[in-house]
DNA sequence: CCAAATTATTGATGCAGATTAACAAAAAAG
DNA sequence: CTTTTTTGTTAATCTGCATCAATAATTTGG
């Protein structure tokens, strides 16, 4: 299973996390340096342990250098729902550190290495360097988008589609940080984790994986997954990777007060797509942007 | 149905949206004024129309002054999943304006009034006034948290629990912007919308509502809902409102470079809660924060 | 105020996926 | 290398909710 740990990028001190921020906006060496000043020395979390992100004034952000975790919630009926799988380059503490009544937990699925930073310090940095505040916004929006995709997954996809979508998403996110090859990767989670992430039972996950194998879309060897027919798989799963725009550069660098903008032929209110976007049982194809 | 429109706060020009930002951090009059400078004149969207939020350089943020909308995605199999119900004080365009491949749509469920602002302008403002960048982060984190709750809802709650949770959540969010009384409100959505939000069929939504009524937890008159036994309802739904911390004030106002922090007895790695947090079929109770 | 469209309600039938229960195969631990 | 623990696999049975269908009540719009 250590094919998973194939170290490619992100193991240098400023690896995965800085790379992640640079996906949204460029940072100068001195800016990166300021951020570095906030980071505590590297932390380790062992497999199966909880990653703690206390709220209040002890809130922190943890940047994952290495390893995989799951953010989850347990209901009183004993059922657990995993909300997101966390991979290198992701940030832990994004919902958690901001919540009064703290309600999601994170458990390490493998041994992990983290860079930890006090939220207060990060906010102070953002006051001096606004780009960091914006970068945090983009990070949070990215997170929200991933969650939105998961809602669609669980709410409206069949079991087979869900499993296919899960494989494609995890692969895509690992590949984005150099942890996966083009059409194959080591799945970093057990079927039990998948079941709690997808709202399905373990036996059924197993059957769906078997079905994907039998129908020739994937090949499985232990936890090593290869996409034998990625096109068909993507089509089945209705998969579309999440890609954010970059943070726009400010048109006029600063200080000038922008005048009130005139009304242009804007946004809002338009004929929609022919029929009632809210059709009774079915719906047509999707409408527009958001 | 116009009990819904009981105008309390949020109808003055700087109503719901500014109030929303102030939930996270205090703004001075001059700061608010800068924001005001970016807003285009008020826009209207008619019921059933799509709210357009184009991507790329035409991206915009729309602040809901009035009315209700739904953010959704339609799959190729024709099924629609509503990801979130949008109420006054919410922002439209948070995922949408940041996505390259634009994949979520927003439809107005009632007539709406919006304040629209170009994303580029907002970002430029955030460069001058870092607080706005941070406020956007908090807004996005709030959004992400709501979505996370929806994942749990759809993934692990029974149909009855889901409907109960939906009612409580919408009520809580409406009450937060002065659009609902303490234990009653006008449900701003049809059962069909609920069905697409909760991943259930319309007939089943109907049956679950009937069951909640018969068991004495709610009373229904058309779309007017009263919580007859809110305690029991909350318990059934395992409901916990989303409450974010406020943005911490910077300890040293600015410019001073914060020195590298020493390692304190930190976060991470701890015995977890007794047994394997990842138990086979069930799970124990929740563990820690995030 | 009437016609058309949308929304709510109720019932009968079927299936996707849960549940339970073994057992096999791998990892981990010693 | 052996024991223990975790993970994977398969099968039999049961059920929650979808689906389909039809009708009643509302709302909207001309």
XYZ file of C-alpha atoms (C1' of nucleotides) in Angstrom:
640
model
C 0.000 0.000 0.000
C 2.958 2.295 0.038
C 2.545 3.000 -3.617
C 0.300 5.633 -2.105
C 3.241 7.372 -0.574
C 5.122 7.760 -3.832
C 6.695 11.059 -2.982
C 6.565 13.334 -5.940
C 5.861 16.883 -4.960
C 4.749 18.338 -1.713
C 7.264 16.863 0.622
C 9.525 19.854 0.665
C 8.570 22.191 3.473
C 6.567 24.468 1.241
C 5.190 21.724 -0.873
C 1.546 20.817 -1.190
C 0.092 23.720 0.721
C 1.911 26.546 -0.985
C 1.309 24.801 -4.281
C -2.353 24.784 -3.407
C -2.487 28.493 -2.669
C -0.671 29.198 -5.903
C -3.481 27.505 -7.757
C -5.581 30.530 -6.879
C -3.175 33.462 -6.978
C 0.539 34.122 -7.308
C 2.558 34.870 -4.195
C 5.919 36.529 -4.018
C 8.800 34.965 -2.136
C 8.410 37.515 0.630
C 4.741 36.789 0.986
C 5.399 33.088 1.202
C 7.988 33.899 3.777
C 5.480 35.728 5.925
C 3.244 32.714 5.836
C 6.135 30.463 6.719
C 6.672 32.592 9.815
C 3.294 31.519 11.124
C 3.708 27.823 10.717
C 4.568 25.705 13.678
C 6.967 22.843 13.161
C 5.581 19.865 11.374
C 3.087 17.747 13.226
C 2.350 14.089 12.880
C -0.904 12.265 13.375
C -1.068 8.512 13.479
C -3.539 6.452 11.555
C -6.929 6.150 13.238
C -6.345 9.078 15.539
C -8.539 12.129 15.541
C -7.144 15.334 14.152
C -8.085 17.961 16.679
C -9.113 21.402 15.633
C -10.350 23.208 18.670
C -12.627 26.157 18.273
C -12.584 29.544 19.921
C -9.278 31.305 20.399
C -7.366 28.082 19.970
C -8.649 27.563 16.483
C -6.085 26.461 13.951
C -5.691 25.665 10.330
C -3.787 22.531 9.420
C -2.318 22.027 5.996
C -1.950 18.440 4.957
C 1.542 17.637 3.687
C 1.015 13.951 3.609
C -1.589 11.352 4.337
C -5.342 11.060 4.048
C -8.158 11.826 6.474
C -11.955 11.903 6.627
C -14.229 14.640 7.933
C -17.342 13.130 9.439
C -20.272 13.444 11.737
C -21.934 10.771 13.825
C -25.665 10.940 14.470
C -27.313 9.793 17.646
C -28.639 6.739 15.839
C -25.029 5.640 15.538
C -24.719 6.186 11.809
C -21.689 7.987 10.543
C -21.612 10.180 7.468
C -18.290 11.111 5.960
C -18.591 14.515 4.419
C -15.262 14.663 2.662
C -12.058 12.760 2.137
C -9.071 14.995 2.859
C -5.957 14.546 0.748
C -2.542 16.229 0.661
C -2.801 19.930 -0.111
C -6.164 20.223 1.618
C -6.773 22.278 4.716
C -8.227 20.881 7.924
C -10.091 23.257 10.171
C -11.989 25.149 7.555
C -15.410 24.509 8.866
C -14.237 23.381 12.280
C -12.281 26.400 13.392
C -15.098 28.727 12.491
C -17.881 26.992 14.311
C -19.175 27.870 17.721
C -20.901 24.624 18.325
C -18.353 22.318 16.929
C -19.872 19.444 15.129
C -17.583 17.745 12.640
C -14.654 15.540 13.476
C -11.666 14.530 11.378
C -9.995 11.159 11.635
C -6.672 10.213 10.053
C -7.056 7.300 7.645
C -3.306 6.951 7.278
C -0.363 8.425 9.144
C -0.226 12.125 8.369
C 2.125 15.081 8.359
C 0.625 18.504 8.942
C 1.693 22.109 8.994
C -0.278 23.881 11.679
C -1.032 27.573 11.974
C -3.109 29.457 14.522
C -6.200 30.953 12.917
C -5.638 34.259 14.708
C -2.189 34.519 13.203
C -3.483 33.767 9.746
C -6.165 36.419 10.112
C -3.563 38.915 11.308
C -1.487 38.088 8.236
C -4.525 38.610 6.038
C -4.924 42.068 7.522
C -1.403 42.929 6.418
C -1.490 40.990 3.161
C -5.020 40.952 1.719
C -4.134 38.249 -0.766
C -4.127 35.716 2.033
C -7.664 36.601 2.968
C -8.752 36.167 -0.605
C -6.856 32.901 -0.933
C -8.735 31.650 2.109
C -12.008 32.617 0.446
C -11.115 30.644 -2.627
C -10.101 27.680 -0.522
C -13.436 27.799 1.273
C -15.384 28.156 -1.949
C -13.518 25.185 -3.328
C -14.507 23.210 -0.269
C -18.119 24.269 -0.636
C -18.155 23.213 -4.269
C -16.793 19.795 -3.423
C -19.529 19.399 -0.839
C -22.193 20.509 -3.290
C -21.007 17.801 -5.649
C -21.298 15.276 -2.828
C -24.873 16.310 -2.178
C -25.735 15.637 -5.790
C -23.866 12.364 -5.568
C -25.708 11.042 -2.567
C -29.050 12.549 -3.384
C -29.542 11.639 -6.993
C -27.023 9.133 -8.266
C -27.544 5.361 -8.187
C -25.192 3.233 -6.138
C -23.158 2.297 -9.203
C -22.837 5.894 -10.331
C -21.853 6.979 -6.852
C -19.016 4.522 -6.600
C -17.792 5.459 -10.070
C -17.970 9.138 -9.183
C -16.107 8.587 -5.954
C -13.247 6.829 -7.695
C -12.979 9.539 -10.319
C -13.084 12.349 -7.813
C -10.470 10.918 -5.490
C -8.257 10.115 -8.439
C -8.615 13.618 -9.803
C -7.787 15.235 -6.501
C -4.789 12.995 -5.909
C -3.540 13.588 -9.426
C -3.797 17.342 -8.906
C -1.144 17.108 -6.202
C 1.026 14.575 -7.964
C -0.137 11.594 -5.969
C -1.661 9.637 -8.844
C -0.769 8.620 -12.388
C -2.954 9.441 -15.373
C -5.258 6.433 -15.266
C -4.352 4.532 -12.130
C -3.849 5.106 -8.446
C -3.873 3.544 -5.029
C -7.226 4.031 -3.405
C -6.412 5.386 0.040
C -9.590 4.188 1.722
C -11.273 0.950 2.714
C -14.693 -0.068 1.472
C -16.060 0.747 4.878
C -14.910 4.338 4.523
C -16.431 4.462 1.068
C -19.693 3.170 2.457
C -19.824 5.924 5.055
C -18.891 8.530 2.485
C -21.477 7.415 -0.036
C -24.306 6.505 2.287
C -24.304 2.868 1.172
C -23.693 -0.405 2.983
C -20.345 -2.184 2.754
C -21.698 -5.240 0.931
C -23.294 -3.040 -1.645
C -20.107 -1.042 -2.229
C -18.438 -4.348 -2.823
C -21.011 -5.437 -5.359
C -20.819 -2.159 -7.201
C -17.032 -2.396 -7.407
C -17.409 -5.914 -8.749
C -19.891 -4.664 -11.303
C -17.543 -1.921 -12.460
C -14.830 -4.527 -12.797
C -16.998 -7.008 -14.663
C -18.250 -4.407 -17.066
C -14.662 -3.600 -17.925
C -14.520 -0.007 -16.716
C -11.954 -0.512 -14.000
C -9.397 -3.086 -12.954
C -8.760 -3.752 -9.283
C -5.771 -5.347 -7.599
C -6.164 -4.920 -3.890
C -6.563 -1.202 -3.578
C -4.825 -0.412 -6.789
C -7.368 0.960 -9.247
C -6.813 1.349 -12.977
C -9.328 3.002 -15.177
C -9.735 0.600 -18.077
C -12.320 2.745 -19.820
C -12.232 6.154 -18.206
C -14.524 7.725 -20.831
C -17.306 5.316 -20.115
C -16.723 5.634 -16.403
C -16.940 9.413 -16.521
C -20.080 9.240 -18.564
C -21.691 6.784 -16.197
C -20.776 8.924 -13.200
C -21.599 12.217 -14.905
C -18.228 13.313 -13.636
C -16.887 16.822 -13.992
C -13.803 17.843 -12.041
C -14.027 20.958 -9.877
C -11.905 23.723 -11.372
C -11.848 27.178 -9.865
C -10.933 30.383 -11.634
C -7.933 32.242 -10.324
C -8.309 35.312 -8.165
C -8.587 38.297 -10.504
C -5.779 40.835 -10.293
C -6.986 44.234 -9.109
C -7.461 46.452 -12.143
C -6.160 49.560 -10.423
C -3.565 48.391 -7.915
C -5.061 50.189 -4.930
C -6.223 53.222 -3.016
C -8.272 54.772 -5.810
C -11.906 54.825 -4.887
C -13.918 53.053 -7.506
C -16.857 55.140 -8.670
C -20.355 53.811 -8.454
C -20.924 51.577 -11.395
C -23.689 52.307 -13.854
C -26.312 49.721 -14.562
C -25.229 47.634 -17.491
C -27.329 45.095 -19.312
C -26.952 42.748 -16.487
C -27.401 39.351 -15.090
C -30.653 38.447 -13.655
C -34.050 37.802 -15.022
C -34.120 36.142 -18.341
C -36.455 33.827 -20.198
C -34.853 30.744 -18.612
C -34.535 27.762 -20.859
C -37.833 27.450 -22.611
C -39.862 25.430 -20.176
C -40.424 25.875 -16.477
C -37.001 25.212 -14.970
C -38.941 23.590 -12.210
C -40.665 20.788 -14.045
C -42.802 18.384 -12.157
C -41.065 15.097 -11.905
C -38.313 15.235 -14.393
C -36.508 18.282 -15.548
C -34.927 19.251 -18.775
C -31.224 19.660 -19.002
C -29.520 22.182 -16.757
C -30.054 25.822 -17.259
C -27.396 28.359 -16.519
C -24.577 29.328 -14.339
C -23.916 29.355 -10.676
C -48.901 33.679 1.556
C -47.787 37.215 2.084
C -47.201 36.601 5.732
C -43.890 35.531 4.316
C -43.124 39.017 3.241
C -43.623 40.557 6.648
C -41.084 43.274 6.219
C -39.084 43.642 9.357
C -35.444 44.272 8.631
C -33.526 44.020 5.442
C -35.647 46.124 3.215
C -33.677 49.280 3.637
C -30.976 49.493 1.033
C -28.266 48.173 3.329
C -30.487 45.687 4.998
C -30.044 41.967 4.929
C -26.673 41.864 3.263
C -24.840 44.340 5.432
C -26.501 42.774 8.444
C -25.134 39.470 7.262
C -21.574 40.734 6.971
C -21.827 42.261 10.417
C -22.544 38.835 11.813
C -18.912 38.059 11.139
C -17.060 41.320 11.779
C -17.797 44.948 12.508
C -17.579 47.444 9.679
C -17.231 51.183 9.963
C -19.562 53.531 8.149
C -16.821 54.417 5.702
C -16.157 50.756 4.954
C -19.816 50.120 4.353
C -19.786 53.126 2.129
C -16.994 51.712 0.014
C -19.004 48.569 -0.459
C -22.060 50.574 -1.349
C -20.025 52.187 -4.092
C -19.683 48.853 -5.830
C -23.312 47.888 -5.854
C -25.334 48.280 -8.968
C -28.888 49.461 -8.613
C -31.287 46.941 -7.318
C -32.224 44.081 -9.604
C -35.372 42.065 -9.754
C -35.849 38.474 -10.736
C -39.244 37.013 -11.328
C -40.422 33.755 -9.897
C -39.322 30.709 -11.872
C -36.611 32.599 -13.726
C -32.991 31.620 -13.517
C -30.657 33.873 -11.632
C -27.679 34.218 -13.881
C -24.203 34.344 -12.526
C -21.842 34.197 -15.423
C -18.317 33.046 -14.859
C -15.024 34.453 -16.070
C -14.574 38.215 -16.064
C -18.295 38.841 -15.877
C -18.601 37.033 -12.592
C -20.753 38.717 -10.015
C -21.951 38.360 -6.488
C -25.626 38.912 -5.809
C -26.906 39.697 -2.364
C -30.454 38.651 -1.737
C -32.564 41.432 -0.281
C -35.811 39.660 -0.719
C -37.214 36.415 -1.983
C -36.168 32.792 -2.041
C -34.226 30.735 -4.582
C -32.774 27.265 -5.047
C -29.299 26.280 -6.176
C -29.434 23.050 -8.132
C -27.880 20.715 -10.620
C -29.585 18.479 -13.141
C -28.028 15.152 -14.047
C -28.211 13.602 -17.492
C -30.709 11.087 -16.192
C -33.065 14.024 -15.766
C -33.009 14.053 -11.982
C -32.550 17.343 -10.243
C -30.819 17.796 -6.925
C -31.260 21.026 -5.034
C -28.124 21.750 -3.112
C -29.344 24.670 -1.070
C -32.305 26.917 -0.514
C -31.262 30.556 -0.695
C -32.981 33.050 1.605
C -32.654 36.795 2.181
C -29.188 37.741 3.367
C -27.548 34.949 1.414
C -25.160 35.483 -1.436
C -25.672 34.032 -4.895
C -22.612 33.393 -6.991
C -20.408 32.010 -4.329
C -19.638 28.771 -5.975
C -20.789 29.844 -9.389
C -18.618 32.859 -9.975
C -15.515 30.949 -9.011
C -15.979 27.971 -11.280
C -14.381 27.494 -14.635
C -16.745 24.837 -15.803
C -19.938 26.246 -14.529
C -22.206 23.599 -13.211
C -24.781 24.827 -10.757
C -27.830 26.882 -11.576
C -30.026 29.042 -9.377
C -33.725 29.453 -9.906
C -35.949 31.989 -8.184
C -38.734 30.323 -6.207
C -40.449 33.636 -5.565
C -39.969 37.096 -6.979
C -36.666 38.439 -5.759
C -34.764 41.660 -5.192
C -30.999 41.543 -5.460
C -28.023 43.820 -4.977
C -25.452 42.915 -7.594
C -21.728 43.549 -7.498
C -18.999 42.571 -9.962
C -16.642 40.032 -8.450
C -13.616 41.919 -9.769
C -14.747 45.037 -7.971
C -15.263 43.159 -4.751
C -11.809 41.641 -5.007
C -10.322 45.076 -5.670
C -12.090 46.340 -2.573
C -10.701 43.442 -0.577
C -7.224 44.467 -1.660
C -7.799 47.901 -0.170
C -9.829 46.754 2.784
C -8.691 43.297 3.931
C -11.731 42.856 6.137
C -13.855 42.309 3.064
C -11.678 39.440 1.949
C -11.995 37.866 5.357
C -15.727 38.428 5.440
C -15.967 36.619 2.128
C -14.035 33.716 3.616
C -16.442 33.495 6.494
C -19.390 33.652 4.142
C -17.932 30.816 2.093
C -17.164 28.739 5.151
C -20.723 29.271 6.315
C -21.948 28.030 2.965
C -19.680 24.998 3.137
C -20.952 24.153 6.604
C -24.548 24.310 5.471
C -23.717 21.966 2.623
C -21.932 19.583 4.957
C -25.084 19.429 7.038
C -27.062 18.614 3.924
C -24.741 15.737 3.104
C -25.363 14.265 6.524
C -29.049 14.872 6.044
C -29.352 13.062 2.769
C -26.792 10.398 3.494
C -27.777 9.173 6.907
C -31.117 10.495 8.029
C -34.397 8.686 7.455
C -37.072 10.382 5.350
C -38.937 11.551 8.440
C -35.805 12.967 10.048
C -34.880 14.707 6.837
C -38.170 16.504 6.517
C -38.034 17.520 10.177
C -34.479 18.768 9.746
C -35.397 20.701 6.637
C -38.211 22.526 8.387
C -36.014 23.401 11.343
C -33.146 24.590 9.192
C -35.235 26.809 6.951
C -37.034 28.224 9.948
C -33.761 28.958 11.706
C -32.291 30.692 8.687
C -35.403 32.767 8.096
C -35.608 33.705 11.757
C -31.972 34.839 11.669
C -32.937 37.553 9.190
C -36.206 38.460 10.813
C -38.400 36.594 8.389
C -39.916 34.132 10.845
C -41.462 34.165 14.302
C -40.160 32.045 17.152
C -42.094 28.868 16.480
C -43.924 29.407 13.240
C -43.280 30.544 9.711
C -44.433 30.390 6.140
C -42.637 27.638 4.306
C -41.404 29.315 1.142
C -41.211 26.138 -0.960
C -43.522 23.568 -2.485
C -43.325 19.891 -1.682
C -41.758 19.327 -5.037
C -38.886 21.616 -4.142
C -38.508 19.825 -0.843
C -38.421 16.524 -2.644
C -35.588 17.674 -4.896
C -33.728 19.130 -1.953
C -34.024 16.035 0.191
C -33.661 13.369 -2.469
C -37.128 11.972 -1.827
C -40.245 11.626 -3.963
C -43.122 14.071 -3.686
C -45.617 11.521 -2.378
C -43.215 10.486 0.312
C -42.575 14.064 1.416
C -46.294 14.401 1.707
C -46.598 11.303 3.855
C -43.777 12.397 6.125
C -45.381 15.803 6.625
C -48.612 14.040 7.482
C -46.774 11.871 9.957
C -45.179 14.864 11.645
C -48.597 16.414 11.892
C -50.288 13.306 13.240
C -47.599 12.758 15.830
C -48.215 16.267 17.082
C -44.849 17.813 16.339
C -46.035 20.355 13.831
C -49.244 21.954 12.670
C -49.804 22.752 9.026
C -52.205 25.179 7.410
C -51.363 25.433 3.782
C -47.753 26.403 3.865
C -47.892 27.896 7.291
C -45.923 25.724 9.682
C -46.063 25.907 13.467
C -43.807 23.878 15.651
C -46.124 22.311 18.162
C -43.352 20.454 19.955
C -40.072 21.934 18.807
C -38.005 20.042 21.369
C -39.161 16.690 20.133
C -38.785 17.808 16.548
C -35.207 18.928 17.109
C -34.388 15.709 18.836
C -35.882 13.640 16.063
C -33.981 15.592 13.436
C -30.779 15.796 15.441
C -30.870 19.443 14.625
C -28.140 21.885 15.525
C -28.135 25.346 13.993
C -24.982 26.503 12.221
C -23.305 29.262 14.232
C -19.996 30.714 13.155
C -17.491 32.464 15.358
C -16.734 36.055 14.534
C -13.586 37.058 12.755
C -10.904 37.556 15.410
C -9.538 41.073 15.754
C -5.858 41.297 14.884
C -3.865 41.233 18.104
C -1.243 43.718 16.900
C -3.041 46.074 14.521
C -0.633 45.635 11.651
C 2.792 45.725 10.025
C 4.729 44.006 12.785
C 6.159 40.722 11.555
C 5.003 37.941 13.782
C 7.910 35.768 14.865
C 7.919 32.063 14.196
C 5.841 30.450 16.891
C 7.346 27.816 19.121
C 5.797 24.388 19.316
C 3.213 24.332 22.003
C 1.411 21.296 23.315
C -0.669 21.249 20.252
C -3.574 19.845 18.424
C -3.177 16.638 16.704
C -2.634 13.074 17.666
C -4.448 11.945 20.706
C -5.918 8.725 22.024
C -9.177 9.330 20.186
C -12.277 8.188 22.009
C -11.433 4.820 23.450
C -12.337 2.483 20.656
C -11.422 2.603 17.002
C -13.141 5.725 15.761
C -13.721 3.710 12.630
C -15.779 0.873 13.990
C -17.094 -1.781 11.684
C -20.720 -1.165 11.117
C -21.814 1.261 13.695
C -19.743 3.964 15.291
C -19.637 5.314 18.780
C -20.594 8.844 19.476
C -18.755 11.673 17.802
C -15.228 12.414 18.714
C -13.798 15.881 18.588
C -13.765 19.102 16.835
C -13.680 20.154 13.267
C -64.962 34.699 -12.581
C -63.771 30.869 -15.266
C -60.048 27.921 -17.460
C -55.569 26.291 -17.034
C -51.807 25.219 -14.530
C -49.663 24.056 -10.470
C -49.610 21.780 -6.112
C -51.301 18.500 -2.591
C -53.087 13.983 -1.313
C -53.823 8.998 -1.334
C -53.317 4.161 -2.804
C -51.174 -0.072 -5.082
C -47.023 -2.295 -6.643
C -42.042 -3.161 -7.178
C -37.236 -2.822 -6.618
C -32.721 -0.901 -5.010
C -30.233 -1.341 -1.493
C -30.215 -2.378 3.844
C -29.438 -5.948 7.051
C -27.586 -10.016 8.837
C -24.551 -13.577 8.841
C -20.789 -16.300 7.518
C -16.383 -16.914 5.850
C -11.989 -15.823 3.174
C -8.048 -13.114 2.597
C -4.761 -9.725 3.997
C -2.353 -6.889 7.111
C -0.486 -5.985 11.582
C 1.186 -7.267 15.699
C 3.752 -10.039 18.561
C 5.971 -17.668 11.593
C 1.671 -17.561 14.268
C -2.059 -15.084 16.199
C -5.081 -11.299 15.994
C -7.281 -7.734 13.757
C -8.834 -5.621 9.925
C -10.647 -5.826 5.419
C -12.919 -8.023 1.595
C -16.432 -11.212 -0.494
C -20.778 -13.580 -1.133
C -25.574 -15.000 -0.223
C -30.483 -14.882 1.729
C -34.001 -12.065 3.408
C -36.451 -7.924 4.296
C -38.048 -2.955 3.853
C -38.112 1.972 2.919
C -39.013 4.576 -0.459
C -39.584 5.083 -5.622
C -42.779 4.749 -9.189
C -47.039 4.966 -11.298
C -51.627 6.463 -11.322
C -55.553 9.119 -10.338
C -58.014 12.793 -8.069
C -58.699 16.837 -5.178
C -57.484 21.289 -3.815
C -55.240 25.615 -4.785
C -53.224 29.209 -7.313
C -52.492 31.799 -11.417
C -53.774 34.093 -15.318
C -56.658 35.583 -19.006
